[in-house]
Amino acid sequence: MTITLRGLPAAPGIGLGMIFVYQATELDMEGLPPPSGRHASDPNQEWSRFLEAQAAVDAELMQLSESLDSVAEDIFSIHRLILQDKTLTENVRQAIHNDRADAVIATKQVIRDMAKVFRALDDDYFASRAADILDIGRRLLTQLGAVPPQTQLAQLPPHAILISEDLTPSDVTQLPPKIAGIGLAFSAPTAHSSILARSLGLPLVCGIGMELMAIDAGRPAIIDGHQGRLLIDPTEEDIRVYGDARRQRLQRQAFAAAHAHEAAITRDGIHIPVYANANTEEDVYARREQGADGIGLLRTEYLFQERNAPPIVESETALYRRLAADMDDQPLTIRALDVGGDKFMAYASPQVEANPFLGQRGSRFLLARPELLRDQFRAILRAAQDLSANAVIRFMLPMISTVRELEEVRRLLTEVQVEENGGDAGGGGGATIEIGVLVEVPAAALLAERLARWVDFFSVGTNDLAQYTLASDRTNSAVAALADPLHPAVLQLIARTAYAAKVFDIPISLCGEIAGDVSAVPLLLGLGITELSAPLPTVPRIKQTIRECDMIQCRQLAESALRCNDADDVRALLAIGVA
Ligand code: PEP
Ligand code: MG
């Protein structure tokens, strides 16, 4: 009989496949037996076991570094060096021969002690090496039969439905793009791991609860990212119904894709540019295929996330130059590094905080580490120099909550402009540079008129605006449903920001995930949004939806929505059957 598990729909799509279980195991390195515990009966035999495990792990790492891309090659080559490290090998040998530990205990002891030393060094670079050491320890212990093998995310087959308690954003970036879908026990639709899944077009259901983890690997399943369901052991009837739904959806998508390169103009003639949200360099290039009119949000924190030190200006400049050269005068919106919250980089992260989403995040972090902001803007200015005056690069500031912060950031940016352009803050030639605010804190929306005079554009970040307005952590499945961007309180803030943009005659985009929800589009236009920036795979359907809109009706819809009491009432107002 089919078992249906319910959760929150976090990335649309339907996937049919087979369950793969991912246990992101914290290794129990502390669980050592007492000294009289597992003593090696034959040290020579234990030593050989260890050497065999070491050789097997080395072969595993070599194969991984050859089969993946250059970033993986670097990482796994470093892992091989650590594995062969003389101190590691010698310490294991001594533990086996002198302390008469068996191969498992000796490996645990040595790996644990090495990781501790690195962690204690109070340096981001070395702290992240501790994770590498533990990873190698896990592989050795798997070879020694002491822990079960871990699913390798990068090597999942196309039909896999991955289930896990949670996934980090970097876990998601490792996934092959063609797996059937993901089910998570925890997490929420606006967690960054969900956002990445959406941009990869992977169906995702989150917040299912811990009963998910009792499902055995290998069972057939259907994941329904629209309704937030995971069906285990589906019947033939389930497979037929979901197969039909999937085909219909593909047909609608095919129609929208055939028109993706046409402008999105409402029935009464208003042109709404539709941009794509990008998390990687490849996403920026892929916007062409999806018919996007530009990039409305480039999350730069993912571009250099594998690094342990900040990118040097030259390599950042080279990257932006490549991207800008591809834009054909379409706007490229580069968001300033947005770390903190649920995004932590080895090279740039705030100290551990009790409430990271309310802590030193986005522009607050950059004001505390101005060299990061300065270098990023310097790279943008240099990349812009080669472009024609028709090209537009937008630089967008996340997590601005006071006018003073904006003034302070702008002062820093002007300084860099003067340094780069030899005393001329405005000129220097090349592309037009616009500075804007990502309106994602209620204070910014409430003071939008004061901020508007300092910027060239606004973009509304509803993912955060909803979590801060409704005081519900966007990564917490227990309250995620509350952080609904369609809640009338959030809509009031969007309308207020749009009004300020209108008064100051600047464009206002919306780049939260709701921009990719076709049922929300008429409402967003009615609230006064003039541009949308949506997850990449949704762009053609968003454009098609705009073509079916009439602005007078959109405004009437917005007026009704603003009068609603809660998000459910708003959702009831929106068109049904457009998923
Ligand atoms: C937002 O908050 O809506 C946004 C676009 O930024 P992010 O999801 O990256 O925090
Ligand atoms: Mg945000």
PDB file of N, CA and C in Angstrom, residues 276-359:
ATOM      1  N   ALA A 276      16.346  36.746 -14.481  1.00  0.00           N
ATOM      2  CA  ALA A 276      16.539  35.463 -13.785  1.00  0.00           C
ATOM      3  C   ALA A 276      17.398  35.677 -12.543  1.00  0.00           C
ATOM      4  N   ASN A 277      17.153  34.876 -11.533  1.00  0.00           N
ATOM      5  CA  ASN A 277      18.041  34.814 -10.373  1.00  0.00           C
ATOM      6  C   ASN A 277      19.148  33.812 -10.700  1.00  0.00           C
ATOM      7  N   ALA A 278      20.381  34.169 -10.375  1.00  0.00           N
ATOM      8  CA  ALA A 278      21.502  33.279 -10.697  1.00  0.00           C
ATOM      9  C   ALA A 278      22.324  33.017  -9.444  1.00  0.00           C
ATOM     10  N   ASN A 279      22.743  31.766  -9.316  1.00  0.00           N
ATOM     11  CA  ASN A 279      23.591  31.404  -8.178  1.00  0.00           C
ATOM     12  C   ASN A 279      24.988  30.991  -8.623  1.00  0.00           C
ATOM     13  N   THR A 280      25.148  30.798  -9.932  1.00  0.00           N
ATOM     14  CA  THR A 280      26.452  30.373 -10.449  1.00  0.00           C
ATOM     15  C   THR A 280      26.724  31.100 -11.762  1.00  0.00           C
ATOM     16  N   GLU A 281      27.968  30.986 -12.215  1.00  0.00           N
ATOM     17  CA  GLU A 281      28.325  31.570 -13.513  1.00  0.00           C
ATOM     18  C   GLU A 281      27.472  30.928 -14.622  1.00  0.00           C
ATOM     19  N   GLU A 282      27.284  29.618 -14.538  1.00  0.00           N
ATOM     20  CA  GLU A 282      26.523  28.907 -15.577  1.00  0.00           C
ATOM     21  C   GLU A 282      25.085  29.404 -15.632  1.00  0.00           C
ATOM     22  N   ASP A 283      24.503  29.713 -14.468  1.00  0.00           N
ATOM     23  CA  ASP A 283      23.128  30.239 -14.465  1.00  0.00           C
ATOM     24  C   ASP A 283      23.049  31.519 -15.309  1.00  0.00           C
ATOM     25  N   VAL A 284      24.072  32.349 -15.211  1.00  0.00           N
ATOM     26  CA  VAL A 284      24.043  33.624 -15.953  1.00  0.00           C
ATOM     27  C   VAL A 284      23.968  33.326 -17.450  1.00  0.00           C
ATOM     28  N   TYR A 285      24.776  32.369 -17.925  1.00  0.00           N
ATOM     29  CA  TYR A 285      24.741  32.044 -19.360  1.00  0.00           C
ATOM     30  C   TYR A 285      23.422  31.362 -19.737  1.00  0.00           C
ATOM     31  N   ALA A 286      22.918  30.545 -18.794  1.00  0.00           N
ATOM     32  CA  ALA A 286      21.703  29.760 -19.093  1.00  0.00           C
ATOM     33  C   ALA A 286      20.464  30.642 -19.212  1.00  0.00           C
ATOM     34  N   ARG A 287      20.550  31.907 -18.783  1.00  0.00           N
ATOM     35  CA  ARG A 287      19.368  32.786 -18.857  1.00  0.00           C
ATOM     36  C   ARG A 287      18.890  32.958 -20.290  1.00  0.00           C
ATOM     37  N   ARG A 288      19.836  32.887 -21.264  1.00  0.00           N
ATOM     38  CA  ARG A 288      19.466  33.085 -22.674  1.00  0.00           C
ATOM     39  C   ARG A 288      18.439  32.054 -23.102  1.00  0.00           C
ATOM     40  N   GLU A 289      18.764  30.797 -22.820  1.00  0.00           N
ATOM     41  CA  GLU A 289      17.884  29.691 -23.200  1.00  0.00           C
ATOM     42  C   GLU A 289      16.478  29.877 -22.630  1.00  0.00           C
ATOM     43  N   GLN A 290      16.403  30.431 -21.414  1.00  0.00           N
ATOM     44  CA  GLN A 290      15.103  30.593 -20.751  1.00  0.00           C
ATOM     45  C   GLN A 290      14.420  31.898 -21.158  1.00  0.00           C
ATOM     46  N   GLY A 291      15.059  32.697 -21.987  1.00  0.00           N
ATOM     47  CA  GLY A 291      14.460  33.941 -22.469  1.00  0.00           C
ATOM     48  C   GLY A 291      14.449  35.065 -21.441  1.00  0.00           C
ATOM     49  N   ALA A 292      15.303  34.996 -20.428  1.00  0.00           N
ATOM     50  CA  ALA A 292      15.315  36.062 -19.418  1.00  0.00           C
ATOM     51  C   ALA A 292      15.853  37.358 -20.026  1.00  0.00           C
ATOM     52  N   ASP A 293      15.338  38.480 -19.526  1.00  0.00           N
ATOM     53  CA  ASP A 293      15.736  39.785 -20.060  1.00  0.00           C
ATOM     54  C   ASP A 293      16.975  40.335 -19.370  1.00  0.00           C
ATOM     55  N   GLY A 294      17.595  39.546 -18.534  1.00  0.00           N
ATOM     56  CA  GLY A 294      18.788  39.980 -17.812  1.00  0.00           C
ATOM     57  C   GLY A 294      18.898  39.163 -16.542  1.00  0.00           C
ATOM     58  N   ILE A 295      19.832  39.568 -15.676  1.00  0.00           N
ATOM     59  CA  ILE A 295      19.978  38.906 -14.373  1.00  0.00           C
ATOM     60  C   ILE A 295      19.542  39.910 -13.308  1.00  0.00           C
ATOM     61  N   GLY A 296      18.530  39.533 -12.532  1.00  0.00           N
ATOM     62  CA  GLY A 296      17.998  40.454 -11.517  1.00  0.00           C
ATOM     63  C   GLY A 296      18.565  40.203 -10.137  1.00  0.00           C
ATOM     64  N   LEU A 297      19.301  39.104  -9.984  1.00  0.00           N
ATOM     65  CA  LEU A 297      19.949  38.802  -8.696  1.00  0.00           C
ATOM     66  C   LEU A 297      21.028  37.770  -8.950  1.00  0.00           C
ATOM     67  N   LEU A 298      22.276  38.171  -8.755  1.00  0.00           N
ATOM     68  CA  LEU A 298      23.375  37.196  -8.780  1.00  0.00           C
ATOM     69  C   LEU A 298      23.859  37.067  -7.344  1.00  0.00           C
ATOM     70  N   ARG A 299      23.645  35.887  -6.765  1.00  0.00           N
ATOM     71  CA  ARG A 299      24.050  35.664  -5.363  1.00  0.00           C
ATOM     72  C   ARG A 299      25.549  35.363  -5.350  1.00  0.00           C
ATOM     73  N   THR A 300      26.360  36.389  -5.148  1.00  0.00           N
ATOM     74  CA  THR A 300      27.806  36.214  -5.349  1.00  0.00           C
ATOM     75  C   THR A 300      28.462  35.343  -4.281  1.00  0.00           C
ATOM     76  N   GLU A 301      27.753  35.127  -3.173  1.00  0.00           N
ATOM     77  CA  GLU A 301      28.383  34.313  -2.123  1.00  0.00           C
ATOM     78  C   GLU A 301      28.646  32.880  -2.582  1.00  0.00           C
ATOM     79  N   TYR A 302      27.927  32.406  -3.606  1.00  0.00           N
ATOM     80  CA  TYR A 302      28.153  31.032  -4.068  1.00  0.00           C
ATOM     81  C   TYR A 302      29.297  30.939  -5.086  1.00  0.00           C
ATOM     82  N   LEU A 303      29.750  32.096  -5.604  1.00  0.00           N
ATOM     83  CA  LEU A 303      30.717  32.044  -6.701  1.00  0.00           C
ATOM     84  C   LEU A 303      32.087  31.575  -6.235  1.00  0.00           C
ATOM     85  N   PHE A 304      32.423  31.906  -5.002  1.00  0.00           N
ATOM     86  CA  PHE A 304      33.760  31.568  -4.516  1.00  0.00           C
ATOM     87  C   PHE A 304      33.679  30.744  -3.239  1.00  0.00           C
ATOM     88  N   GLN A 305      32.569  30.006  -3.074  1.00  0.00           N
ATOM     89  CA  GLN A 305      32.341  29.388  -1.773  1.00  0.00           C
ATOM     90  C   GLN A 305      33.331  28.285  -1.417  1.00  0.00           C
ATOM     91  N   GLU A 306      34.005  27.699  -2.431  1.00  0.00           N
ATOM     92  CA  GLU A 306      34.947  26.627  -2.113  1.00  0.00           C
ATOM     93  C   GLU A 306      36.245  27.175  -1.540  1.00  0.00           C
ATOM     94  N   ARG A 307      36.411  28.487  -1.618  1.00  0.00           N
ATOM     95  CA  ARG A 307      37.707  29.055  -1.249  1.00  0.00           C
ATOM     96  C   ARG A 307      37.851  29.210   0.254  1.00  0.00           C
ATOM     97  N   ASN A 308      39.117  29.173   0.681  1.00  0.00           N
ATOM     98  CA  ASN A 308      39.393  29.405   2.095  1.00  0.00           C
ATOM     99  C   ASN A 308      39.873  30.830   2.340  1.00  0.00           C
ATOM    100  N   ALA A 309      40.197  31.536   1.255  1.00  0.00           N
ATOM    101  CA  ALA A 309      40.614  32.938   1.383  1.00  0.00           C
ATOM    102  C   ALA A 309      39.788  33.737   0.382  1.00  0.00           C
ATOM    103  N   PRO A 310      39.550  35.041   0.660  1.00  0.00           N
ATOM    104  CA  PRO A 310      38.736  35.824  -0.280  1.00  0.00           C
ATOM    105  C   PRO A 310      39.360  35.832  -1.669  1.00  0.00           C
ATOM    106  N   PRO A 311      38.549  35.919  -2.719  1.00  0.00           N
ATOM    107  CA  PRO A 311      39.129  35.962  -4.063  1.00  0.00           C
ATOM    108  C   PRO A 311      39.966  37.223  -4.230  1.00  0.00           C
ATOM    109  N   ILE A 312      41.053  37.123  -4.964  1.00  0.00           N
ATOM    110  CA  ILE A 312      41.818  38.350  -5.219  1.00  0.00           C
ATOM    111  C   ILE A 312      41.075  39.178  -6.263  1.00  0.00           C
ATOM    112  N   VAL A 313      41.303  40.496  -6.233  1.00  0.00           N
ATOM    113  CA  VAL A 313      40.526  41.384  -7.114  1.00  0.00           C
ATOM    114  C   VAL A 313      40.644  40.942  -8.571  1.00  0.00           C
ATOM    115  N   GLU A 314      41.841  40.507  -8.976  1.00  0.00           N
ATOM    116  CA  GLU A 314      42.041  40.149 -10.386  1.00  0.00           C
ATOM    117  C   GLU A 314      41.122  38.995 -10.810  1.00  0.00           C
ATOM    118  N   SER A 315      41.007  37.966  -9.930  1.00  0.00           N
ATOM    119  CA  SER A 315      40.177  36.835 -10.377  1.00  0.00           C
ATOM    120  C   SER A 315      38.700  37.207 -10.332  1.00  0.00           C
ATOM    121  N   GLU A 316      38.317  38.067  -9.368  1.00  0.00           N
ATOM    122  CA  GLU A 316      36.923  38.492  -9.331  1.00  0.00           C
ATOM    123  C   GLU A 316      36.609  39.366 -10.559  1.00  0.00           C
ATOM    124  N   THR A 317      37.560  40.244 -10.905  1.00  0.00           N
ATOM    125  CA  THR A 317      37.365  41.097 -12.088  1.00  0.00           C
ATOM    126  C   THR A 317      37.195  40.222 -13.325  1.00  0.00           C
ATOM    127  N   ALA A 318      38.058  39.205 -13.448  1.00  0.00           N
ATOM    128  CA  ALA A 318      38.000  38.346 -14.642  1.00  0.00           C
ATOM    129  C   ALA A 318      36.640  37.672 -14.737  1.00  0.00           C
ATOM    130  N   LEU A 319      36.126  37.236 -13.599  1.00  0.00           N
ATOM    131  CA  LEU A 319      34.816  36.565 -13.618  1.00  0.00           C
ATOM    132  C   LEU A 319      33.715  37.543 -14.054  1.00  0.00           C
ATOM    133  N   TYR A 320      33.676  38.732 -13.443  1.00  0.00           N
ATOM    134  CA  TYR A 320      32.628  39.696 -13.807  1.00  0.00           C
ATOM    135  C   TYR A 320      32.766  40.127 -15.274  1.00  0.00           C
ATOM    136  N   ARG A 321      34.014  40.181 -15.741  1.00  0.00           N
ATOM    137  CA  ARG A 321      34.228  40.560 -17.138  1.00  0.00           C
ATOM    138  C   ARG A 321      33.602  39.519 -18.066  1.00  0.00           C
ATOM    139  N   ARG A 322      33.829  38.240 -17.731  1.00  0.00           N
ATOM    140  CA  ARG A 322      33.235  37.168 -18.551  1.00  0.00           C
ATOM    141  C   ARG A 322      31.716  37.282 -18.545  1.00  0.00           C
ATOM    142  N   LEU A 323      31.152  37.518 -17.356  1.00  0.00           N
ATOM    143  CA  LEU A 323      29.693  37.587 -17.242  1.00  0.00           C
ATOM    144  C   LEU A 323      29.158  38.786 -18.004  1.00  0.00           C
ATOM    145  N   ALA A 324      29.791  39.942 -17.769  1.00  0.00           N
ATOM    146  CA  ALA A 324      29.294  41.175 -18.387  1.00  0.00           C
ATOM    147  C   ALA A 324      29.380  41.079 -19.899  1.00  0.00           C
ATOM    148  N   ALA A 325      30.441  40.418 -20.395  1.00  0.00           N
ATOM    149  CA  ALA A 325      30.618  40.320 -21.852  1.00  0.00           C
ATOM    150  C   ALA A 325      29.490  39.500 -22.473  1.00  0.00           C
ATOM    151  N   ASP A 326      28.872  38.655 -21.684  1.00  0.00           N
ATOM    152  CA  ASP A 326      27.801  37.791 -22.212  1.00  0.00           C
ATOM    153  C   ASP A 326      26.444  38.490 -22.218  1.00  0.00           C
ATOM    154  N   MET A 327      26.354  39.681 -21.601  1.00  0.00           N
ATOM    155  CA  MET A 327      25.034  40.240 -21.299  1.00  0.00           C
ATOM    156  C   MET A 327      24.346  40.969 -22.465  1.00  0.00           C
ATOM    157  N   ASP A 328      25.110  41.316 -23.502  1.00  0.00           N
ATOM    158  CA  ASP A 328      24.498  42.035 -24.646  1.00  0.00           C
ATOM    159  C   ASP A 328      23.640  43.212 -24.185  1.00  0.00           C
ATOM    160  N   ASP A 329      24.158  44.002 -23.308  1.00  0.00           N
ATOM    161  CA  ASP A 329      23.481  45.210 -22.807  1.00  0.00           C
ATOM    162  C   ASP A 329      22.248  44.922 -21.949  1.00  0.00           C
ATOM    163  N   GLN A 330      21.977  43.670 -21.659  1.00  0.00           N
ATOM    164  CA  GLN A 330      20.917  43.388 -20.668  1.00  0.00           C
ATOM    165  C   GLN A 330      21.486  43.701 -19.285  1.00  0.00           C
ATOM    166  N   PRO A 331      20.641  44.124 -18.322  1.00  0.00           N
ATOM    167  CA  PRO A 331      21.188  44.415 -16.993  1.00  0.00           C
ATOM    168  C   PRO A 331      21.718  43.166 -16.286  1.00  0.00           C
ATOM    169  N   LEU A 332      22.832  43.360 -15.597  1.00  0.00           N
ATOM    170  CA  LEU A 332      23.414  42.305 -14.762  1.00  0.00           C
ATOM    171  C   LEU A 332      23.392  42.842 -13.334  1.00  0.00           C
ATOM    172  N   THR A 333      22.584  42.242 -12.473  1.00  0.00           N
ATOM    173  CA  THR A 333      22.467  42.736 -11.094  1.00  0.00           C
ATOM    174  C   THR A 333      23.332  41.873 -10.189  1.00  0.00           C
ATOM    175  N   ILE A 334      24.411  42.458  -9.712  1.00  0.00           N
ATOM    176  CA  ILE A 334      25.350  41.725  -8.857  1.00  0.00           C
ATOM    177  C   ILE A 334      25.037  42.102  -7.416  1.00  0.00           C
ATOM    178  N   ARG A 335      24.663  41.133  -6.624  1.00  0.00           N
ATOM    179  CA  ARG A 335      24.402  41.463  -5.217  1.00  0.00           C
ATOM    180  C   ARG A 335      25.709  41.408  -4.433  1.00  0.00           C
ATOM    181  N   ALA A 336      25.927  42.429  -3.598  1.00  0.00           N
ATOM    182  CA  ALA A 336      27.109  42.420  -2.734  1.00  0.00           C
ATOM    183  C   ALA A 336      27.060  41.163  -1.869  1.00  0.00           C
ATOM    184  N   LEU A 337      28.230  40.663  -1.546  1.00  0.00           N
ATOM    185  CA  LEU A 337      28.359  39.415  -0.778  1.00  0.00           C
ATOM    186  C   LEU A 337      27.384  39.398   0.402  1.00  0.00           C
ATOM    187  N   ASP A 338      26.531  38.383   0.430  1.00  0.00           N
ATOM    188  CA  ASP A 338      25.501  38.323   1.479  1.00  0.00           C
ATOM    189  C   ASP A 338      25.769  37.101   2.357  1.00  0.00           C
ATOM    190  N   VAL A 339      26.695  37.228   3.302  1.00  0.00           N
ATOM    191  CA  VAL A 339      26.949  36.087   4.196  1.00  0.00           C
ATOM    192  C   VAL A 339      26.274  36.344   5.538  1.00  0.00           C
ATOM    193  N   GLY A 340      26.245  35.286   6.350  1.00  0.00           N
ATOM    194  CA  GLY A 340      25.502  35.350   7.609  1.00  0.00           C
ATOM    195  C   GLY A 340      24.161  34.655   7.403  1.00  0.00           C
ATOM    196  N   GLY A 341      23.317  34.614   8.429  1.00  0.00           N
ATOM    197  CA  GLY A 341      22.044  33.884   8.318  1.00  0.00           C
ATOM    198  C   GLY A 341      22.324  32.397   8.228  1.00  0.00           C
ATOM    199  N   ASP A 342      21.961  31.782   7.075  1.00  0.00           N
ATOM    200  CA  ASP A 342      22.287  30.363   6.895  1.00  0.00           C
ATOM    201  C   ASP A 342      23.422  30.166   5.894  1.00  0.00           C
ATOM    202  N   LYS A 343      24.150  31.254   5.558  1.00  0.00           N
ATOM    203  CA  LYS A 343      25.250  31.124   4.602  1.00  0.00           C
ATOM    204  C   LYS A 343      26.573  31.497   5.270  1.00  0.00           C
ATOM    205  N   PHE A 344      27.444  30.529   5.364  1.00  0.00           N
ATOM    206  CA  PHE A 344      28.741  30.774   5.993  1.00  0.00           C
ATOM    207  C   PHE A 344      29.833  30.333   5.033  1.00  0.00           C
ATOM    208  N   MET A 345      30.770  31.222   4.779  1.00  0.00           N
ATOM    209  CA  MET A 345      31.873  30.895   3.881  1.00  0.00           C
ATOM    210  C   MET A 345      33.119  30.652   4.730  1.00  0.00           C
ATOM    211  N   ALA A 346      33.981  29.766   4.257  1.00  0.00           N
ATOM    212  CA  ALA A 346      35.222  29.527   5.013  1.00  0.00           C
ATOM    213  C   ALA A 346      36.020  30.830   5.101  1.00  0.00           C
ATOM    214  N   TYR A 347      35.934  31.680   4.069  1.00  0.00           N
ATOM    215  CA  TYR A 347      36.781  32.866   4.042  1.00  0.00           C
ATOM    216  C   TYR A 347      36.094  34.116   4.603  1.00  0.00           C
ATOM    217  N   ALA A 348      34.805  34.057   4.823  1.00  0.00           N
ATOM    218  CA  ALA A 348      34.126  35.260   5.303  1.00  0.00           C
ATOM    219  C   ALA A 348      32.863  34.880   6.042  1.00  0.00           C
ATOM    220  N   SER A 349      32.927  34.896   7.358  1.00  0.00           N
ATOM    221  CA  SER A 349      31.731  34.605   8.148  1.00  0.00           C
ATOM    222  C   SER A 349      31.795  35.364   9.455  1.00  0.00           C
ATOM    223  N   PRO A 350      30.621  35.792   9.959  1.00  0.00           N
ATOM    224  CA  PRO A 350      30.630  36.436  11.274  1.00  0.00           C
ATOM    225  C   PRO A 350      31.016  35.426  12.357  1.00  0.00           C
ATOM    226  N   GLN A 351      31.338  35.931  13.527  1.00  0.00           N
ATOM    227  CA  GLN A 351      31.561  35.050  14.671  1.00  0.00           C
ATOM    228  C   GLN A 351      30.274  34.276  14.929  1.00  0.00           C
ATOM    229  N   VAL A 352      30.384  33.173  15.689  1.00  0.00           N
ATOM    230  CA  VAL A 352      29.177  32.405  16.008  1.00  0.00           C
ATOM    231  C   VAL A 352      28.203  33.318  16.772  1.00  0.00           C
ATOM    232  N   GLU A 353      26.935  33.320  16.339  1.00  0.00           N
ATOM    233  CA  GLU A 353      25.941  34.195  16.955  1.00  0.00           C
ATOM    234  C   GLU A 353      24.743  33.359  17.405  1.00  0.00           C
ATOM    235  N   ALA A 354      24.051  33.810  18.435  1.00  0.00           N
ATOM    236  CA  ALA A 354      22.880  33.065  18.927  1.00  0.00           C
ATOM    237  C   ALA A 354      21.753  33.110  17.889  1.00  0.00           C
ATOM    238  N   ASN A 355      21.587  34.241  17.211  1.00  0.00           N
ATOM    239  CA  ASN A 355      20.514  34.400  16.222  1.00  0.00           C
ATOM    240  C   ASN A 355      21.091  34.955  14.916  1.00  0.00           C
ATOM    241  N   PRO A 356      21.720  34.078  14.134  1.00  0.00           N
ATOM    242  CA  PRO A 356      22.452  34.615  12.968  1.00  0.00           C
ATOM    243  C   PRO A 356      21.582  35.401  11.980  1.00  0.00           C
ATOM    244  N   PHE A 357      20.287  35.056  11.838  1.00  0.00           N
ATOM    245  CA  PHE A 357      19.459  35.828  10.896  1.00  0.00           C
ATOM    246  C   PHE A 357      19.217  37.250  11.401  1.00  0.00           C
ATOM    247  N   LEU A 358      19.362  37.439  12.715  1.00  0.00           N
ATOM    248  CA  LEU A 358      19.204  38.787  13.276  1.00  0.00           C
ATOM    249  C   LEU A 358      20.566  39.395  13.584  1.00  0.00           C
ATOM    250  N   GLY A 359      21.595  38.769  13.070  1.00  0.00           N
ATOM    251  CA  GLY A 359      22.938  39.197  13.457  1.00  0.00           C
ATOM    252  C   GLY A 359      23.653  39.981  12.382  1.00  0.00           C
TER     253      GLY A 359
END
